[in-house]
Coordinates of C-alpha atoms and ligand atoms in Angstrom, one line a residue:
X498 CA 0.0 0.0 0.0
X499 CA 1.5 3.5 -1.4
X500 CA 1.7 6.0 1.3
X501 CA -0.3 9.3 0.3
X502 CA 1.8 12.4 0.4
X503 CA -0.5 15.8 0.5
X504 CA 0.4 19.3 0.8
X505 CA -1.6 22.1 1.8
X506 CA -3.8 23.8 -1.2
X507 CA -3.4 27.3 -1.5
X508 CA -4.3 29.2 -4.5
X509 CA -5.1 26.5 -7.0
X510 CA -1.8 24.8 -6.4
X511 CA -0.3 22.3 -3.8
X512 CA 1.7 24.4 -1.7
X513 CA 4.8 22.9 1.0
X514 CA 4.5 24.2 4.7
X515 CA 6.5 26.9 5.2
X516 CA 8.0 25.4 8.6
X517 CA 8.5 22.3 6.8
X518 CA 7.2 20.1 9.1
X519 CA 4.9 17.5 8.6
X520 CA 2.0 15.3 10.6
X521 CA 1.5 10.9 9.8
X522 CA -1.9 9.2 9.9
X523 CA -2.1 5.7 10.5
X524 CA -4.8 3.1 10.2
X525 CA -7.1 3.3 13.5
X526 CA -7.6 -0.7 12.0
X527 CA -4.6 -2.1 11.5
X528 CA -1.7 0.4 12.2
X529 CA -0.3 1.3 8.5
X530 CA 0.8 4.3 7.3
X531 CA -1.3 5.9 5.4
X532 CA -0.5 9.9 4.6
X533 CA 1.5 12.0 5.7
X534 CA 0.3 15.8 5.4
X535 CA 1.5 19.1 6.1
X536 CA 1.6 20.4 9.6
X537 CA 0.6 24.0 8.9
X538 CA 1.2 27.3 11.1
X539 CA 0.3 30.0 11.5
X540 CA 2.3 31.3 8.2
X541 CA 0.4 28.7 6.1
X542 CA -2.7 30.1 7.4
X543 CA -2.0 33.5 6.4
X544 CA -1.0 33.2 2.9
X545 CA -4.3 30.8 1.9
X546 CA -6.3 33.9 3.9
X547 CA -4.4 36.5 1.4
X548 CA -5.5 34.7 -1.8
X549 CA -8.8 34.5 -0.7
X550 CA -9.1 37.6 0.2
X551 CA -7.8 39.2 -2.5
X552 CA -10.1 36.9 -4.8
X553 CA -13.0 38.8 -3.0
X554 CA -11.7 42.2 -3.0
X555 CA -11.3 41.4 -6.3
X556 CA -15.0 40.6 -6.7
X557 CA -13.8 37.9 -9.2
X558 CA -16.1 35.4 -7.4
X559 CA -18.9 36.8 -5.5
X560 CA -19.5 39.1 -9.3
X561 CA -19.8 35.9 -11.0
X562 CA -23.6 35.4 -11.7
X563 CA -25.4 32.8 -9.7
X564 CA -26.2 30.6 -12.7
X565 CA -22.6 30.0 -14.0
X566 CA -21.5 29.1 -10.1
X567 CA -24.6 26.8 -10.3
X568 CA -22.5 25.8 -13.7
X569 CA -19.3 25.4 -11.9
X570 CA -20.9 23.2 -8.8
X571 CA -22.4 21.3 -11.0
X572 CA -18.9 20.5 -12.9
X573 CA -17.5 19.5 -9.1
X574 CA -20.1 17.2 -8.3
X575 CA -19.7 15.3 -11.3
X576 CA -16.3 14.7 -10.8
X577 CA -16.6 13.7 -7.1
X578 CA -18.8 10.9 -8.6
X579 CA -16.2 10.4 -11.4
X580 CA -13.5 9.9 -8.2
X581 CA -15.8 8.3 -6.0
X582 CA -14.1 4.7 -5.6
X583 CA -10.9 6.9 -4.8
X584 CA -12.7 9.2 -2.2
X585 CA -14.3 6.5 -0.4
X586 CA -11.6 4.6 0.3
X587 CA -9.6 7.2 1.9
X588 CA -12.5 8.2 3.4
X589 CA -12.6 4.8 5.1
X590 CA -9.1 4.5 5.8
X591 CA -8.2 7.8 7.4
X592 CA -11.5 7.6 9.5
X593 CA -12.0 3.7 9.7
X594 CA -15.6 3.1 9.4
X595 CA -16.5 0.7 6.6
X596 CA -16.3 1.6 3.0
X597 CA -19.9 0.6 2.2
X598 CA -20.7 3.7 4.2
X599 CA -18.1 6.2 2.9
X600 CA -19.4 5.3 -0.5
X601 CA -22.9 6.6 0.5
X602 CA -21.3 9.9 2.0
X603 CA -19.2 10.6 -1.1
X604 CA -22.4 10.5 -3.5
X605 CA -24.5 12.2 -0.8
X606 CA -21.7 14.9 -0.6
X607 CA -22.5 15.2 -4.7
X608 CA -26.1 15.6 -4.1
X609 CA -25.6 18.6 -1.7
X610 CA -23.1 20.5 -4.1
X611 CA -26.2 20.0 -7.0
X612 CA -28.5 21.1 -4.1
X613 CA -26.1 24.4 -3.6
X614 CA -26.2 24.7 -6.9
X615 CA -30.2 24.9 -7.6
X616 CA -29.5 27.4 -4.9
X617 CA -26.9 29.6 -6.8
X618 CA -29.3 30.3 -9.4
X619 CA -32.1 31.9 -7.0
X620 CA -30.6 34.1 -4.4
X621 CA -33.2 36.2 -3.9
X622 CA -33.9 39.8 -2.1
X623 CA -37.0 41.3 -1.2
X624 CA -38.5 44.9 -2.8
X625 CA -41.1 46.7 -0.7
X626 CA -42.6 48.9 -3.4
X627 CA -45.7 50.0 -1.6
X628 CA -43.9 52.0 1.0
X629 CA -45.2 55.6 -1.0
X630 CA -45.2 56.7 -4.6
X631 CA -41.5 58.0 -4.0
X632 CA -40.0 55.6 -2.0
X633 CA -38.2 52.0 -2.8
X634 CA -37.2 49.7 -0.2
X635 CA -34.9 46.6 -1.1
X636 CA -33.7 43.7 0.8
X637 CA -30.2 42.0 -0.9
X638 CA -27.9 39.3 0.2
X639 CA -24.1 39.6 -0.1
X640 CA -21.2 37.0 0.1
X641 CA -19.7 37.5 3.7
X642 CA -16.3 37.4 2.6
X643 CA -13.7 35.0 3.5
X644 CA -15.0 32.0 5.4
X645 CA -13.0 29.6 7.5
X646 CA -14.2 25.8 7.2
X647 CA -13.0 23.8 10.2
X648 CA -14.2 20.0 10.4
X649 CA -14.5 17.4 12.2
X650 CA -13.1 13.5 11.8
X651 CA -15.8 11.5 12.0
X652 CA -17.7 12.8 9.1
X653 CA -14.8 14.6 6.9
X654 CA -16.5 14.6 3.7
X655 CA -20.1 15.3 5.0
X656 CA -19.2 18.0 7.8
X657 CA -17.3 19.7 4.8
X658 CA -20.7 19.5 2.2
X659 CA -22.8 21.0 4.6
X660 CA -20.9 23.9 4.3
X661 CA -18.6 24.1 1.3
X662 CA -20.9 24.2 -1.9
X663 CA -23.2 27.1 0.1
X664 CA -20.5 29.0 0.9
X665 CA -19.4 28.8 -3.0
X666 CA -22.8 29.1 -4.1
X667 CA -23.5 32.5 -2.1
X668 CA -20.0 33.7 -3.4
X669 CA -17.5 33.0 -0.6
X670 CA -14.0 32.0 -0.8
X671 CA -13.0 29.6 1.7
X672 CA -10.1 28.2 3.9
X673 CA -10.7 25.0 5.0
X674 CA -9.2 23.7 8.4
X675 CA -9.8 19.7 8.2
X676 CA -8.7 17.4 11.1
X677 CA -5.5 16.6 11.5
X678 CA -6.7 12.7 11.0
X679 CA -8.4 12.9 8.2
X680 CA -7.3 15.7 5.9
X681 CA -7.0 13.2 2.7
X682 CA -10.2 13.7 1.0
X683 CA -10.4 18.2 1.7
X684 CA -7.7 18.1 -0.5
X685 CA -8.4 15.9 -3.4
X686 CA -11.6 18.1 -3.5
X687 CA -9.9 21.2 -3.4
X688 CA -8.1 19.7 -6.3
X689 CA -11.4 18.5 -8.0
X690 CA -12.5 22.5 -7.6
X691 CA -9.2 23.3 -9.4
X692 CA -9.9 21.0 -12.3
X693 CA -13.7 21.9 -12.4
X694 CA -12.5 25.4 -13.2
X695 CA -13.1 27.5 -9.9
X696 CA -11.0 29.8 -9.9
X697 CA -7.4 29.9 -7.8
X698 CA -8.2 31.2 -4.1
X699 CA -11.5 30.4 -3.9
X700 CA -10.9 26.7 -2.0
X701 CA -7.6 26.4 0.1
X702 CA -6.9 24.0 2.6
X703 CA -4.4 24.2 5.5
X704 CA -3.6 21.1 7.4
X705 CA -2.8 20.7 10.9
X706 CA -3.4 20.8 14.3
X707 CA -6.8 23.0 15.5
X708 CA -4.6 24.4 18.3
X709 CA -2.4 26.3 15.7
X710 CA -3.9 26.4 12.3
X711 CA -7.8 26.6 13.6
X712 CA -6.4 29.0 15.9
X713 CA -4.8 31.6 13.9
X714 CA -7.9 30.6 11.5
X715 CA -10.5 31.7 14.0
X716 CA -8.2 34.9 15.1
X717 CA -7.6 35.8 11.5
X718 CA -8.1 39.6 10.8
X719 CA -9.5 39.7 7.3
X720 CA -11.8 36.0 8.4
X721 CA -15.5 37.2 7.8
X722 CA -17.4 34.3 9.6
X723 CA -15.9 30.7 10.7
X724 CA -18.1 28.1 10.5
X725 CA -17.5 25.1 12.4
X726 CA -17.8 21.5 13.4
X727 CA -16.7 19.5 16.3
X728 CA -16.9 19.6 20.1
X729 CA -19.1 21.3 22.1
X730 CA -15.8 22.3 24.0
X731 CA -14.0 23.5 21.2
X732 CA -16.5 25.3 20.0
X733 CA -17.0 27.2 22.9
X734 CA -13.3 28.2 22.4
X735 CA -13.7 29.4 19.1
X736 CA -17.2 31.1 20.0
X737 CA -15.0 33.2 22.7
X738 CA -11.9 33.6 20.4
X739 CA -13.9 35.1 17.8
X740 CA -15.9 37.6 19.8
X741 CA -12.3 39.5 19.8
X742 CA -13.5 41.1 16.9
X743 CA -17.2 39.9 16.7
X744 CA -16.1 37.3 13.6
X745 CA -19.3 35.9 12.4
X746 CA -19.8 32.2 13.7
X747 CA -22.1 29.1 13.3
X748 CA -21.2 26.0 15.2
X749 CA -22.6 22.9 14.6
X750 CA -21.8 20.7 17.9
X751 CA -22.3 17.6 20.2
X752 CA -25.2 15.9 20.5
X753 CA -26.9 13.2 22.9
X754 CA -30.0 12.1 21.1
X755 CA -32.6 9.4 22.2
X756 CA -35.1 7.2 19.9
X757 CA -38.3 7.3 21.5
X758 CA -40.2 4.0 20.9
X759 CA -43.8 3.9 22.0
X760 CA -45.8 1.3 22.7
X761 CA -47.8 1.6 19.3
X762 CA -44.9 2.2 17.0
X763 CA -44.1 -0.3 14.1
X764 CA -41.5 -2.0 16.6
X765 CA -39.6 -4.2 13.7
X766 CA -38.9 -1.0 11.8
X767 CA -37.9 0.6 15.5
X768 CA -35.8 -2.2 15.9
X769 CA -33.9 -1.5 12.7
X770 CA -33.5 2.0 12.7
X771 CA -32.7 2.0 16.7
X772 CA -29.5 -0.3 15.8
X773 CA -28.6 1.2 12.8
X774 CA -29.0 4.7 14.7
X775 CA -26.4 3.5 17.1
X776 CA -23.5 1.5 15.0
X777 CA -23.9 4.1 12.2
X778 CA -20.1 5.0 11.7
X779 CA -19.4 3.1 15.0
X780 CA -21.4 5.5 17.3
X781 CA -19.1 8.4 16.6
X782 CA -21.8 10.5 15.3
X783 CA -22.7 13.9 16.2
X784 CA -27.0 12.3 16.2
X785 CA -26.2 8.9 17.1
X786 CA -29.4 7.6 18.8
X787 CA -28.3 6.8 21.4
X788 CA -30.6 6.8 23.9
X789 CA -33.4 4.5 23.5
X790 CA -36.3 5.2 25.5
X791 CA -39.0 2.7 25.3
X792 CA -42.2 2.6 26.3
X793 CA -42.5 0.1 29.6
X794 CA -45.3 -2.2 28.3
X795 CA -43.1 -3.3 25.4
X796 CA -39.5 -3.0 26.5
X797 CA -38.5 -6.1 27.5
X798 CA -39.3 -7.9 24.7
X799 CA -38.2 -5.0 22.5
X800 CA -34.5 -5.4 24.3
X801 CA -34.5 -8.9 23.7
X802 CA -34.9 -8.7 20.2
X803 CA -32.5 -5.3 19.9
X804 CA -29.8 -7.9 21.3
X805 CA -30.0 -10.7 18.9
X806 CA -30.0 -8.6 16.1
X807 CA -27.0 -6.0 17.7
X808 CA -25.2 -9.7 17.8
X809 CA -25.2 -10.2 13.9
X810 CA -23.9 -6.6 13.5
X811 CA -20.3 -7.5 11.7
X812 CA -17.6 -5.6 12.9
X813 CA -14.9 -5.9 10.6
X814 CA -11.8 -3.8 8.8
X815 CA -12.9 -0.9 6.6
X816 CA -12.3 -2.3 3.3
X817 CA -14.3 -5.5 3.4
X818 CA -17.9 -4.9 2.3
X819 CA -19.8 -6.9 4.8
X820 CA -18.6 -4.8 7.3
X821 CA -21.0 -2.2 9.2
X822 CA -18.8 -1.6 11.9
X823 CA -15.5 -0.2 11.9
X824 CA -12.5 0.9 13.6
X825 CA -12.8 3.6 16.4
X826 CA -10.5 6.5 15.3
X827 CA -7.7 6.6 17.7
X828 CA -6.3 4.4 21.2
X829 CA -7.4 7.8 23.4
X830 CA -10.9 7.4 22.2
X831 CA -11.1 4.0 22.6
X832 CA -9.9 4.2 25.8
X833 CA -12.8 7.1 26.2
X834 CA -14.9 4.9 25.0
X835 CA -14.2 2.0 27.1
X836 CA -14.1 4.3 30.2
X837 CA -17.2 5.2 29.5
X838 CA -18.4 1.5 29.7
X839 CA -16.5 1.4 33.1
X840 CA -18.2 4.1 34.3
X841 CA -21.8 2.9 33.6
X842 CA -20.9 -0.6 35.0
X843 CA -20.0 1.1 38.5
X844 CA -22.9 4.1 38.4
X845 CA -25.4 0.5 38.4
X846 CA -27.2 0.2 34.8
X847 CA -26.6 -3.6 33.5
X848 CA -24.6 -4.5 30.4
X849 CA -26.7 -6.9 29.0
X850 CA -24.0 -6.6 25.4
X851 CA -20.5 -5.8 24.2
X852 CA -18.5 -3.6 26.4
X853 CA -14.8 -5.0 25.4
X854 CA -12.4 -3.9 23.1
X855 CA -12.3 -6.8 20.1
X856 CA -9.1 -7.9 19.1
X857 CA -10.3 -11.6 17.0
X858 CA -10.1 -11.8 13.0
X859 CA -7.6 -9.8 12.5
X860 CA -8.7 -6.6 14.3
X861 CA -5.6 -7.2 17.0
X862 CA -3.8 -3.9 15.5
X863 CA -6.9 -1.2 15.6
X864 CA -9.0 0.5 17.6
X865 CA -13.1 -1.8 17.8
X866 CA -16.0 -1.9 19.8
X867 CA -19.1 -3.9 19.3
X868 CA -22.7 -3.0 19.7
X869 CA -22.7 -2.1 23.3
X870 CA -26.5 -2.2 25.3
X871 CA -27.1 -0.9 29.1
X872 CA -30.3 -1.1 30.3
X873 CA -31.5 0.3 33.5
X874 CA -29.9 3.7 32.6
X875 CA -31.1 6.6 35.0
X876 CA -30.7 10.0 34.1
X877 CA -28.1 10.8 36.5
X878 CA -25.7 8.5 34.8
X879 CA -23.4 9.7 33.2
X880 CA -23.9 7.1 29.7
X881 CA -27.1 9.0 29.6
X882 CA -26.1 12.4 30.0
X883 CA -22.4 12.7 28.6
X884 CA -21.2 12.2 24.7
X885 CA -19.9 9.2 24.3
X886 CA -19.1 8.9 20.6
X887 CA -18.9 5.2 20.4
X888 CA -21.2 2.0 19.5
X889 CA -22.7 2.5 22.6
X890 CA -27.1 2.4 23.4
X891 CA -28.5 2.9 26.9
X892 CA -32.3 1.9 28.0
X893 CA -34.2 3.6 29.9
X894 CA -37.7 3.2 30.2
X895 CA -41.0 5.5 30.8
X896 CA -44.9 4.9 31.1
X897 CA -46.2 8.4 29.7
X898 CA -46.0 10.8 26.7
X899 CA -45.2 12.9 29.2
X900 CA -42.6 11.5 30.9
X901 CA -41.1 10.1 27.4
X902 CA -40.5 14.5 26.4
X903 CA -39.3 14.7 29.8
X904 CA -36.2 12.2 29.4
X905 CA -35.7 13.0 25.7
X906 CA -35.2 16.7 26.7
X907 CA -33.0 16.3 30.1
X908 CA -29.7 16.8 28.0
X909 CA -27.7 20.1 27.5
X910 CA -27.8 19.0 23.4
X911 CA -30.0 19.3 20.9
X912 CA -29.1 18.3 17.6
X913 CA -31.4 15.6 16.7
X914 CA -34.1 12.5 18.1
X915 CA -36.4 9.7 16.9
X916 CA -39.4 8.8 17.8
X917 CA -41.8 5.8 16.5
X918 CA -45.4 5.6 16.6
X919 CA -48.1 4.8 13.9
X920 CA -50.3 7.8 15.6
X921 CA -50.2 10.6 14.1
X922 CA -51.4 13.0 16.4
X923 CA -48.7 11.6 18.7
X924 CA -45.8 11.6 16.4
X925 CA -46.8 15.4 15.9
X926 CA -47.1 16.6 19.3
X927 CA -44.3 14.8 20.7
X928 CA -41.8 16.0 17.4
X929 CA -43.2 19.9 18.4
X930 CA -41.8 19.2 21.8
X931 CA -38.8 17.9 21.5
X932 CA -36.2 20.5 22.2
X933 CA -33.9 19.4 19.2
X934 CA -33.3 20.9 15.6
X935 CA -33.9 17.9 13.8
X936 CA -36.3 15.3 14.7
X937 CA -37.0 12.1 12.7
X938 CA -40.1 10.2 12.9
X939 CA -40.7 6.6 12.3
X940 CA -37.1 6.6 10.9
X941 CA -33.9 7.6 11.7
X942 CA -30.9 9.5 10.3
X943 CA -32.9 9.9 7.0
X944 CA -32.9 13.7 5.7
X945 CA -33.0 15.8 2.6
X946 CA -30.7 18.4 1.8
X947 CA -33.7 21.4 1.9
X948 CA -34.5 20.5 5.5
X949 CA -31.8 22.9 7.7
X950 CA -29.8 21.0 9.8
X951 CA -28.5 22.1 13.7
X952 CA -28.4 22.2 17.5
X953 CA -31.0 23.8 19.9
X954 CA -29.0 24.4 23.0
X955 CA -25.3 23.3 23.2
X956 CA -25.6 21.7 19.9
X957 CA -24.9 24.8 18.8
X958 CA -26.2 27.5 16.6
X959 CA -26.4 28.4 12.9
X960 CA -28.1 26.4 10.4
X961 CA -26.6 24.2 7.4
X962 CA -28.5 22.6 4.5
X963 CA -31.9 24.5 3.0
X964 CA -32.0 28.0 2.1
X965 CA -30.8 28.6 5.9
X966 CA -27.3 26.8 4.9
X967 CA -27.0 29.5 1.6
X968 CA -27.8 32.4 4.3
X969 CA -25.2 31.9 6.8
X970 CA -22.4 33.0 4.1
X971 CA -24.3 35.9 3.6
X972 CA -24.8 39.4 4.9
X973 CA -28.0 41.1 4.6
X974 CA -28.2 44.6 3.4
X975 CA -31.4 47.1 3.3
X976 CA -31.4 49.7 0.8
X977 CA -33.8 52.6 0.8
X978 CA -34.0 54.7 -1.9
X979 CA -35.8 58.3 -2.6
X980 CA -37.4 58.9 -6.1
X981 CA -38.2 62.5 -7.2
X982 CA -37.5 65.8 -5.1
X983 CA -36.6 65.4 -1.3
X984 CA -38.7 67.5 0.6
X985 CA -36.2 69.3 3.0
X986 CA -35.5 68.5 6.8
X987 CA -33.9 71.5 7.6
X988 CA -35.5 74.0 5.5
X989 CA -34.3 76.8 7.7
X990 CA -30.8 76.1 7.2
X991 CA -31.5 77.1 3.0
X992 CA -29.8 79.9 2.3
Ligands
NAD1614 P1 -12.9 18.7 17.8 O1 -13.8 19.7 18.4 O2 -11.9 18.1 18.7 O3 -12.2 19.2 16.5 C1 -12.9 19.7 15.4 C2 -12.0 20.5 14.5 O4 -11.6 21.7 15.2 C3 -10.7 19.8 14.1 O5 -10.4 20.1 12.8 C4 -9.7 20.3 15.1 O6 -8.4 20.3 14.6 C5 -10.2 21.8 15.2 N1 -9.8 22.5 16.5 C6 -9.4 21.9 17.7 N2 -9.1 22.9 18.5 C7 -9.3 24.1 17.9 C8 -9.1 25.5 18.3 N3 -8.7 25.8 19.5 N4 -9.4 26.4 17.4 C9 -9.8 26.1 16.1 N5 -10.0 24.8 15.7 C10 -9.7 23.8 16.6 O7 -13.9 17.6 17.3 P2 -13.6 16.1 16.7 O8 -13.1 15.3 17.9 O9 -12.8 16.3 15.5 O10 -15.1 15.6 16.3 C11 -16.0 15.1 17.2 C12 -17.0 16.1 17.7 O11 -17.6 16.7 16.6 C13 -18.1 15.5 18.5 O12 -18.3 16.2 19.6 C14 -19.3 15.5 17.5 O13 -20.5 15.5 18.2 C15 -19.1 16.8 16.8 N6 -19.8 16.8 15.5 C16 -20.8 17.6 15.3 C17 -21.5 17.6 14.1 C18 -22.7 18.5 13.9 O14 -23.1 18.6 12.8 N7 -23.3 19.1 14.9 C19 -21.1 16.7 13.1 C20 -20.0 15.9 13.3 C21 -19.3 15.9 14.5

């Protein structure tokens, strides 16, 4: 296996770090070198922010009409499905979840950049023409100016799509700050934009670590708005580095979300989507379900059955197609993870699966965790309350509608929750109380690129995806204008 050598991508070319120095990824599955990137600085950081800048001073991009950057999105999605074999697999590599499921984010990343680019060609203002005979009001949007990208690792391709083709589509260059993990596929598309004829400045990448590039990213002078995904703790950092000088910021965060199941739900299609909710990209998911709450009546036969089928769940290495659970991304989170199982253990809920690192069939060199059930899990505990970010579902029961709202809404997050019913004036009333921005009913982590996507409390705020995703890169502007003669204010100041 060839190791992958990147450099940073600033201004339409691969560009060396300035300090020279550089960061390795290995496999999280099996220990092999992978890529090696370039360990940006601060240096690095301010040259990709002068090209994009001057690309917008320039107006070269944010003049360009909205129909031919629909053109030019268009151009980039169809070459992210020409490169899609090459983009999954180091999608899977660098992050280790199994390529079945990188496959489906690389074409889902496509279909938000053609999304983006429906959007391109109808950025629209407002005109209030009744305001008087001699008066005009209009309402226009403007690109923002220079946006900083930073992303996560568990989703690298994703995370970046919510953001990337809206930012282009409302006319913003960008610097994008991947993770230091999983940089490989930000700069094969930054490439991809090259060769799909954006134009040089408009998509730079800087690798490297958040503390230096993100940093100076998030401090950077001529930085119009930062929009970022990760941590609820970093993003608080960023929220308060940025308020130096009032940098616009969305923040798409943590999240802690629970799968309501009631008693009248479809419970084979709960049982499904509640396990799928959870292993999905081995739990490290920013709306991993998991928190099951199940209705009383029907939960112990409900957990029985979530058990047999969480035992067929193949956990395997990345590459292999059968597999639907990969390798957690490094030994610290895996020990995080595996703490976390301690710490549930000793607080008093049962682990009735999983729980252990697995080292069998060849997964002795990386980084797994099987599907992982606690039942008994109080609020208090900490599995209920705190992030875990691994294949990891805890039980809990209640007896009312009321009660059910309760639990799903004692968390400080609020990204996203399930619930399952087959009435309807349930499934309604209960989504309109849960305190989350996305809510999925009688399915889970199903979504279309017009519904906005983001947190209600420390999930974050912002919007990504829908018209709401286009608007964040954008500033609004109010123009009133006076037709005829102007009656005047200070008519005894005439001379
Ligand atoms: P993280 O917060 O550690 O890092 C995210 C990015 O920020 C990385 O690129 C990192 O290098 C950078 N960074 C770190 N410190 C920084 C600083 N001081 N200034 C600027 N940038 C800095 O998150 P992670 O561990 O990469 O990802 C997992 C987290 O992301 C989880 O909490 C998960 O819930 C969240 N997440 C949220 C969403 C969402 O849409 N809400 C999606 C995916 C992941």
């Amino acid at each position: 296996m060839s190791v992958r050598q990147y450099e940073h991508w600033i201004n339409g070319a691969a560009r060396a770090p300035i300090a020279g120095q550089r960061v390795e990824r290995h496999s999280p599955a099996h220990g092999a070198l992978l890529a090696s990137f370039a360990a940006g600085t601060a240096a690095d950081v301010d040259v990709a922010v002068a090209a994009a800048k001057s690309l917008h001073d320039s107006a070269a991009w944010s003049s360009v009409p909205g129909s031919e950057r629909a053109k030019l999105l268009g151009k980039l999605a169809d070459l992210i499905e020409r490169d899609a074999e090459h983009l999954a697999l180091i999608e899977a590599e660098e992050v280790g979840k199994p390529i079945t499921y990188a496959r489906g984010e690389v074409l889902w990343s496509a279909e938000l950049t053609r999304y983006a680019a429906s959007l391109a060609w109808n950025i629209q203002g407002e005109a209030y023409s009744h305001l008087g005979e001699d008066k005009l009001g209009l309402v226009t949007h403007e690109a923002r100016g220079v946006v900083g990208l930073i992303v996560p690792w568990n989703f690298p391709l994703v995370c970046l799509f919510q953001k990337l083709p809206y930012a282009l589509a409302a006319g913003c260059p960008v610097v994008i700050k991947p993770s230091e993990l999983t940089s490989g596929t930000a700069l094969e598309i930054a490439r991809l934009a090259t060769e799909a004829g954006f134009p040089a400045g408009l998509v730079n990448v800087v690798t490297g670590t958040g503390a230096e590039v993100g940093e100076r990213l998030t401090r950077h002078p001529d930085v119009a708005m930062v929009s970022f995904t990760g941590s609820t703790r970093v993003g608080k950092q960023i929220a308060a580095t940025a308020a130096a000088d009032l940098t616009r910021v969305a923040l798409e965060l943590g999240g802690k979300a629970a799968n309501v199941v009631f008693a009248d739900a479809d419970l084979d299609a709960a049982l499904d989507g509640v396990l799928f909710g959870v292993i999905l990209n081995q739990g490290e998911e920013c709306v991993a379900g998991t928190r099951l709450l199940i209705e009383e009546s029907v939960a112990d036969d409900f957990v029985e059955k979530l058990v047999e089928r969480a035992r067929r769940v193949v956990v395997g290495l990345p590459l292999q197609a059968e597999t639907q659970i990969g390798a957690l991304i490094h030994a610290q989170h895996l020990e995080s993870v595996l703490n976390y199982i301690e710490i549930g253990k000793q607080e008093g809920a049962r682990l009735v699966l999983g729980g252990e690192r697995l080292t069998g069939n060849g997964l002795e060199n990386g980084y797994f965790v099987g599907p992982t059930l606690f039942t008994g899990v109080k609020p208090e505990h900490r599995i209920f309350r705190e992030e875990i970010f691994g294949p990891v579902l805890t039980v809990t029961t209640f007896k009312t509608v009321e009660e059910a709202v309760a639990l799903a809404n004692d968390t400080d997050y609020g990204l996203g929750n399930g619930l399952w019913t087959k009435d309807v004036d349930k499934a309604i009333r209960v989504s309109q109380k849960l305190q989350s921005g996305t809510v999925f009913v009688n399915t889970y982590l199903e979504t279309s690129p017009q519904l906005p996507f983001g947190g209600f409390k420390q999930s974050g705020y912002g919007r990504e995806n829908g018209v709401d995703g286009l608007r964040e890169f954008m500033e609004t502007k109010s123009t009133f204008i006076k037709l005829g003669a102007r009656t005047p204010v200070l008519p005894n100041t005439l001379g």
